[in-house]
Coordinates of C-alpha atoms and ligand atoms in Angstrom, one line a residue:
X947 CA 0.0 0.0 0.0
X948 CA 1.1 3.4 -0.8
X949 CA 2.4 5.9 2.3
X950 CA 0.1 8.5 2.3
X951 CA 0.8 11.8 0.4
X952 CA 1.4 14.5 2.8
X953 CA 2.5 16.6 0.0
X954 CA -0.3 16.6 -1.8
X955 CA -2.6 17.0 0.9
X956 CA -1.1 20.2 2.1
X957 CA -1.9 21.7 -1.9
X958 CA -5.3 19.5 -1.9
X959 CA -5.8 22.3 1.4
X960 CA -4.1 25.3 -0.3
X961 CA -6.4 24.8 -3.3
X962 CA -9.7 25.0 -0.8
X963 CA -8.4 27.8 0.9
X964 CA -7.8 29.4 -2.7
X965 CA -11.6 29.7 -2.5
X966 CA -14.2 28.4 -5.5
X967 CA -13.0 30.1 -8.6
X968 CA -14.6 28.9 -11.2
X969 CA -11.1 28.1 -13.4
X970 CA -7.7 28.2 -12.0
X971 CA -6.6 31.7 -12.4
X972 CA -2.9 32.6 -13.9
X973 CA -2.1 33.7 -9.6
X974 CA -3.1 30.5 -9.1
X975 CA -1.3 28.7 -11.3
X976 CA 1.6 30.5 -10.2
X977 CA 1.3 30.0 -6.6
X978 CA 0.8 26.2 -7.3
X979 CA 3.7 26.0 -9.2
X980 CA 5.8 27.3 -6.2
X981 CA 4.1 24.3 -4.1
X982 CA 5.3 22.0 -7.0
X983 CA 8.7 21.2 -6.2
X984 CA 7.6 18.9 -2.5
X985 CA 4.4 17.3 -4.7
X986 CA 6.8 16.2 -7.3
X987 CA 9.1 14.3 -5.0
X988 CA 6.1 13.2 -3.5
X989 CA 4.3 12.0 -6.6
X990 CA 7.8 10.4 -7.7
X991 CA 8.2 8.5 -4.8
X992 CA 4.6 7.3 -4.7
X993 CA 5.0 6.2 -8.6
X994 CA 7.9 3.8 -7.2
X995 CA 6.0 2.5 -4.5
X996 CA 3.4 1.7 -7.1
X997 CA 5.8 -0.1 -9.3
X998 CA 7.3 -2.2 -6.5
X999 CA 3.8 -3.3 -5.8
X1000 CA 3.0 -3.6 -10.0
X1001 CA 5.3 -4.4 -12.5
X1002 CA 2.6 -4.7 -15.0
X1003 CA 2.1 -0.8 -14.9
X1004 CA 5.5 0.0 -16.0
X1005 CA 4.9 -2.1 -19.2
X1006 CA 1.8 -0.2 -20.0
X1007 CA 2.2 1.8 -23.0
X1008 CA -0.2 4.2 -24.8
X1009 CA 0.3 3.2 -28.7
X1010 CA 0.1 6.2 -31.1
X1011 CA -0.6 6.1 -34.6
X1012 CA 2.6 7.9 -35.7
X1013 CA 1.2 8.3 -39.6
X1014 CA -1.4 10.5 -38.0
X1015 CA 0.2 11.9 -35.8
X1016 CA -0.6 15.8 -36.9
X1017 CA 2.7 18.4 -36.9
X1018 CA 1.7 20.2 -34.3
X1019 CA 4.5 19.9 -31.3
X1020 CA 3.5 17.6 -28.3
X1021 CA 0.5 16.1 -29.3
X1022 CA -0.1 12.3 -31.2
X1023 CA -2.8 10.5 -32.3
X1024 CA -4.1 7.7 -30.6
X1025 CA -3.8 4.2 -32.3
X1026 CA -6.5 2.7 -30.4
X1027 CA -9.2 5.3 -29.7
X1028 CA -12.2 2.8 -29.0
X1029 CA -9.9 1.1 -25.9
X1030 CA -11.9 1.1 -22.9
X1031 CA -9.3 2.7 -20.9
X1032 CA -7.9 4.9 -23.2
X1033 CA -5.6 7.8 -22.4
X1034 CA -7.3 11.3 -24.2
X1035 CA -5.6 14.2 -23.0
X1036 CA -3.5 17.5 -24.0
X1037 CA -0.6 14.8 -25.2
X1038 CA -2.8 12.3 -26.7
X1039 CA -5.4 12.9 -29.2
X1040 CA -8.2 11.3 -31.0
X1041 CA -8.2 10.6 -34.7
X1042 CA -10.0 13.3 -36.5
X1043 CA -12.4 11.4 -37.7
X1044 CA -13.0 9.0 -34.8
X1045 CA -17.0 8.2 -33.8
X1046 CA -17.6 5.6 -31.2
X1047 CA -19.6 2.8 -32.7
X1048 CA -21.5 1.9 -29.8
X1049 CA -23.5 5.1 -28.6
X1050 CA -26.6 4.3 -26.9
X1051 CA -28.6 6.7 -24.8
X1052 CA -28.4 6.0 -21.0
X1053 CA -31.5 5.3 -19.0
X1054 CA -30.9 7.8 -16.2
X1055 CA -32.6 11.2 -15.5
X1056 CA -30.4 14.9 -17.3
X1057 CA -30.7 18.1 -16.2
X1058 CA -32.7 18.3 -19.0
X1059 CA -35.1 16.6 -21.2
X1060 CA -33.9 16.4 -25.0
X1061 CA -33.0 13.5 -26.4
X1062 CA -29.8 14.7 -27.8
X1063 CA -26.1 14.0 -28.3
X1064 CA -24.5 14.9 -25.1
X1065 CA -27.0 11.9 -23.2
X1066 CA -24.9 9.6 -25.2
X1067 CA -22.4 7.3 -24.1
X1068 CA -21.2 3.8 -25.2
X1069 CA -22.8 1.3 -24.2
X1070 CA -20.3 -0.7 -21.9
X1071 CA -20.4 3.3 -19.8
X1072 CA -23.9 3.9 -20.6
X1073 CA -25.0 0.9 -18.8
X1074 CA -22.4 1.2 -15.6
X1075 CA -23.4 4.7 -15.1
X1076 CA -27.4 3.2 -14.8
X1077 CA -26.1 0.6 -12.3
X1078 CA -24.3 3.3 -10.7
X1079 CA -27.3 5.9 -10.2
X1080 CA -29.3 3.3 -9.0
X1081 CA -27.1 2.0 -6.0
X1082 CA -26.7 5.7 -5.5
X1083 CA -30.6 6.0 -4.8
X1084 CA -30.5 3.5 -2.2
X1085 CA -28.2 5.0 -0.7
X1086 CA -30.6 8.4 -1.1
X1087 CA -28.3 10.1 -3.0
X1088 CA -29.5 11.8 -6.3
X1089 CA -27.8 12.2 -9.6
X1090 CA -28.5 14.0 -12.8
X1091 CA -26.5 13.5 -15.7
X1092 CA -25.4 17.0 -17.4
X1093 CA -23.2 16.5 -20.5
X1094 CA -21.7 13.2 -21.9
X1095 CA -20.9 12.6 -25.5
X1096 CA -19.3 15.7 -27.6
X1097 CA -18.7 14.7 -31.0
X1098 CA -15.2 15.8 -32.7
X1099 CA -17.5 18.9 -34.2
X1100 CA -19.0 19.9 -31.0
X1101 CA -16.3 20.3 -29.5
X1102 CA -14.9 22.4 -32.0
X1103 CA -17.7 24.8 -31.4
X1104 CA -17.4 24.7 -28.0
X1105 CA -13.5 25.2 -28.0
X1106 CA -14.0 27.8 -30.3
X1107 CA -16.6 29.8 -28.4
X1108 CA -14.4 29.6 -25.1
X1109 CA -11.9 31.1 -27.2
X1110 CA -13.7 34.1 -28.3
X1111 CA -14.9 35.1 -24.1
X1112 CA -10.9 34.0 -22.6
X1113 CA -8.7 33.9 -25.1
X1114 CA -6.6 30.7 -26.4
X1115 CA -4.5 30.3 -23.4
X1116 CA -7.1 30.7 -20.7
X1117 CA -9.4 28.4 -22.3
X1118 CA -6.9 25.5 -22.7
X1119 CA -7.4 25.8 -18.9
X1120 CA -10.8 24.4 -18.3
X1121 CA -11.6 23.1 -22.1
X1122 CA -9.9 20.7 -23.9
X1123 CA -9.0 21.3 -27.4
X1124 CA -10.9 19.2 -30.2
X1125 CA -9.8 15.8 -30.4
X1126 CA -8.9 15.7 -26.9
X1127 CA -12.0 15.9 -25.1
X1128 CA -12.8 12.7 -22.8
X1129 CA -16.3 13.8 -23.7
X1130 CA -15.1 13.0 -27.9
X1131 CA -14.6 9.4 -26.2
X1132 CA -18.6 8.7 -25.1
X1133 CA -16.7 7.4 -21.7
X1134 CA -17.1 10.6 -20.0
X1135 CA -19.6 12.5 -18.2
X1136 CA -20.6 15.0 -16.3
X1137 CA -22.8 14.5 -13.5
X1138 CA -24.3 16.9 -10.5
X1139 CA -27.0 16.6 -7.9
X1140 CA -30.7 15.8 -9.1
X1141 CA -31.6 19.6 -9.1
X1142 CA -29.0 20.4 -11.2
X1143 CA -28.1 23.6 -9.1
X1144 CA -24.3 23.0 -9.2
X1145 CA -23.7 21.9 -12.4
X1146 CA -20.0 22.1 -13.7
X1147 CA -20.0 24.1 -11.1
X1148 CA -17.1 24.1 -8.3
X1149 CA -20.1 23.8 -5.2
X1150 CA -20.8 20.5 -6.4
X1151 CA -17.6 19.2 -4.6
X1152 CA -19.3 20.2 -1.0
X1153 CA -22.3 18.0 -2.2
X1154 CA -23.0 14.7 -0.1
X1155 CA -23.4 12.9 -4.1
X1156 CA -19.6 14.0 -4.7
X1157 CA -18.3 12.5 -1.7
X1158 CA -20.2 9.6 -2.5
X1159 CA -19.1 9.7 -6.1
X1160 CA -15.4 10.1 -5.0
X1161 CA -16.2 7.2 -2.5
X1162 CA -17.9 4.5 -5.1
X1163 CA -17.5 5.6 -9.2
X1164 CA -15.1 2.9 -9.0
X1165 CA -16.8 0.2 -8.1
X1166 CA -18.8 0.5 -11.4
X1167 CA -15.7 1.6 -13.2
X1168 CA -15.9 5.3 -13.4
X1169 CA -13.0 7.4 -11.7
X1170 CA -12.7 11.4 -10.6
X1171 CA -10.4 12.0 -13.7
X1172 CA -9.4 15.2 -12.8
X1173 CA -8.7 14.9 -8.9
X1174 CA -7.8 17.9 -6.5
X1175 CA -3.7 18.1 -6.0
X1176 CA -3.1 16.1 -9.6
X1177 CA -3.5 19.5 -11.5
X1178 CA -0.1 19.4 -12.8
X1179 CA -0.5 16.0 -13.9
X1180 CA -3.7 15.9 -15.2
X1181 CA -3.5 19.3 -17.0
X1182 CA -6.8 20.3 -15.4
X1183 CA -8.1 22.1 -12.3
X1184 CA -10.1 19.7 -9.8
X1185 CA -13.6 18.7 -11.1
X1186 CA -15.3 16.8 -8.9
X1187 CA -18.5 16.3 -11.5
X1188 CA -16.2 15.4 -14.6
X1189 CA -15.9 11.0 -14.4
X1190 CA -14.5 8.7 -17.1
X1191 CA -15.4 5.4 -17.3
X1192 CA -12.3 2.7 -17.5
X1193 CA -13.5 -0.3 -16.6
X1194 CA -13.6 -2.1 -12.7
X1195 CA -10.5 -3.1 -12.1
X1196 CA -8.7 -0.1 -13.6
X1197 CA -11.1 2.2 -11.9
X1198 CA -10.2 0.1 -8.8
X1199 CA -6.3 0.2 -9.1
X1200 CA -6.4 3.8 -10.1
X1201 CA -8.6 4.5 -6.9
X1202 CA -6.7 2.2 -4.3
X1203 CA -3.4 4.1 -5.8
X1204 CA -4.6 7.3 -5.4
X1205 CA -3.4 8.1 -8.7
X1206 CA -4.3 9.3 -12.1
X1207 CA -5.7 7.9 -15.8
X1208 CA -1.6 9.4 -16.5
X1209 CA 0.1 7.8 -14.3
X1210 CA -1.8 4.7 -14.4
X1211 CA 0.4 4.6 -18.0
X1212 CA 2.9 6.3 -16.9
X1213 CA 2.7 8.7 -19.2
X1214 CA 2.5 11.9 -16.6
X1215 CA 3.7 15.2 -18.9
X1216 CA 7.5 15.7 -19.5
X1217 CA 6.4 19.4 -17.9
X1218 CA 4.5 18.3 -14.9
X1219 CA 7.5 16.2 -14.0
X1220 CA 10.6 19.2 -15.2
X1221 CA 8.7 21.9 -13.5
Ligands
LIG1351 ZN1 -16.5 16.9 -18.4

């Protein structure tokens, strides 16, 4: 078992104390950065601990598709896009012209009523995320679904919209470029409280349904993807709402670990590591 991170826990508190901006500021990101150095030796000595315990995870690999691999510097294409656990983030990219196969409307309650394209998910997600709502309600807690599937064109729109209100570099931030959108993957979504008052918003982290989301997605195969302290790793600020399905047992080693969908691969930034 892994020591626990004091490190992180001390940024996990500097973050909360940093109040419930809605995206990570530039002050913020600065101040983080000056935490960095203590998380890093932290995180490093964490990722040996882990491969002591597994040498399976250093062999994991995430296999790009080098012929389409686009010029632009620092990010490939993905060889495998319709892999259950598949790594999508500011390194790694979809195919252009990738469309899951398998998109099937979940039956669980929005914050809204349409039957449109962000309900979707694949069906192996689709049906985990039913199973998981309903053991929620037992347990009286009550989740909506918000946004799931984005296709490739969405989230150009999207991207591009951000872009026009921030600027470039402020929306990289909190939006994901197109093609590397978990949403683009139908294994994502974004969920919040029945009422939908918090939605993608940063008070849905104080909501009993997020503690027991951060306590349970696993078990039906969904993990926090972008967890609070893991900013540098993950690329992200903390989202408490945003949860990717993997699979069980990934979702399970990635919870018990404490780590992220990166470093479950290995594959944590050159700059979140050199920084
Ligand atoms: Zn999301």
């Amino acid at each position: 078992m892994l020591k626990p991170i004091f490190a992180a826990t001390a940024l996990s508190s500097f973050i909360l104390m940093a109040g419930c901006s809605s995206a990570l500021t530039s002050e913020h990101e600065k101040e983080q950065k000056e935490e960095q150095p203590s998380s890093q030796e932290t995180e490093k000595e964490a990722e040996t601990d882990k491969n002591n315990d597994s040498k399976e995870s250093a062999q994991r690999q995430v296999e790009v598709d080098e012929a389409a691999t686009p010029a632009q510097a620092g990010l490939q294409t993905l060889a495998h896009p319709e892999s259950i656990p598949v790594l999508v983030n500011k390194q790694y990219s979809l195919p252009e012209d990738y469309k899951p196969a398998d998109l099937i409307y979940p039956n669980v309650d929005f914050i809204f009523e349409d039957k449109i394209e962000k309900r979707m998910m694949r069906e192996e997600a689709g049906k985990a995320l039913e199973l998981m709502f309903q053991a929620a309600e037992k347990d009286n807690m009550h989740f909506a679904g918000v946004s799931a599937y984005r296709s490739h064109q969405t989230q150009i729109t999207v991207f591009n919209n951000y872009v026009a209100k921030d600027g470039e570099e402020k929306a990289k931030t909190y939006s994901a470029m197109p093609g590397t959108s978990e949403h683009e993957t139908g294994l994502a979504i974004d969920v919040t409280t029945h009422d939908g008052a918090c939605a993608a918003q940063d008070c849905f982290g104080d909501t009993n349904e997020a503690a027991w989301l951060a306590e349970h997605a696993h078990e039906y195969g969904f993990i926090i993807r972008y967890p609070e302290g893991k900013e540098n790793i993950t690329g992200y600020k903390y989202e408490p709402w945003h949860i990717r399905y993997v699979g069980v047992d990934t979702a399970t080693e990635i919870f018990e670990a404490k780590i992220t969908l990166e470093e479950y691969y290995n594959a944590v930034p050159v700059e979140a590591v050199s920084e």
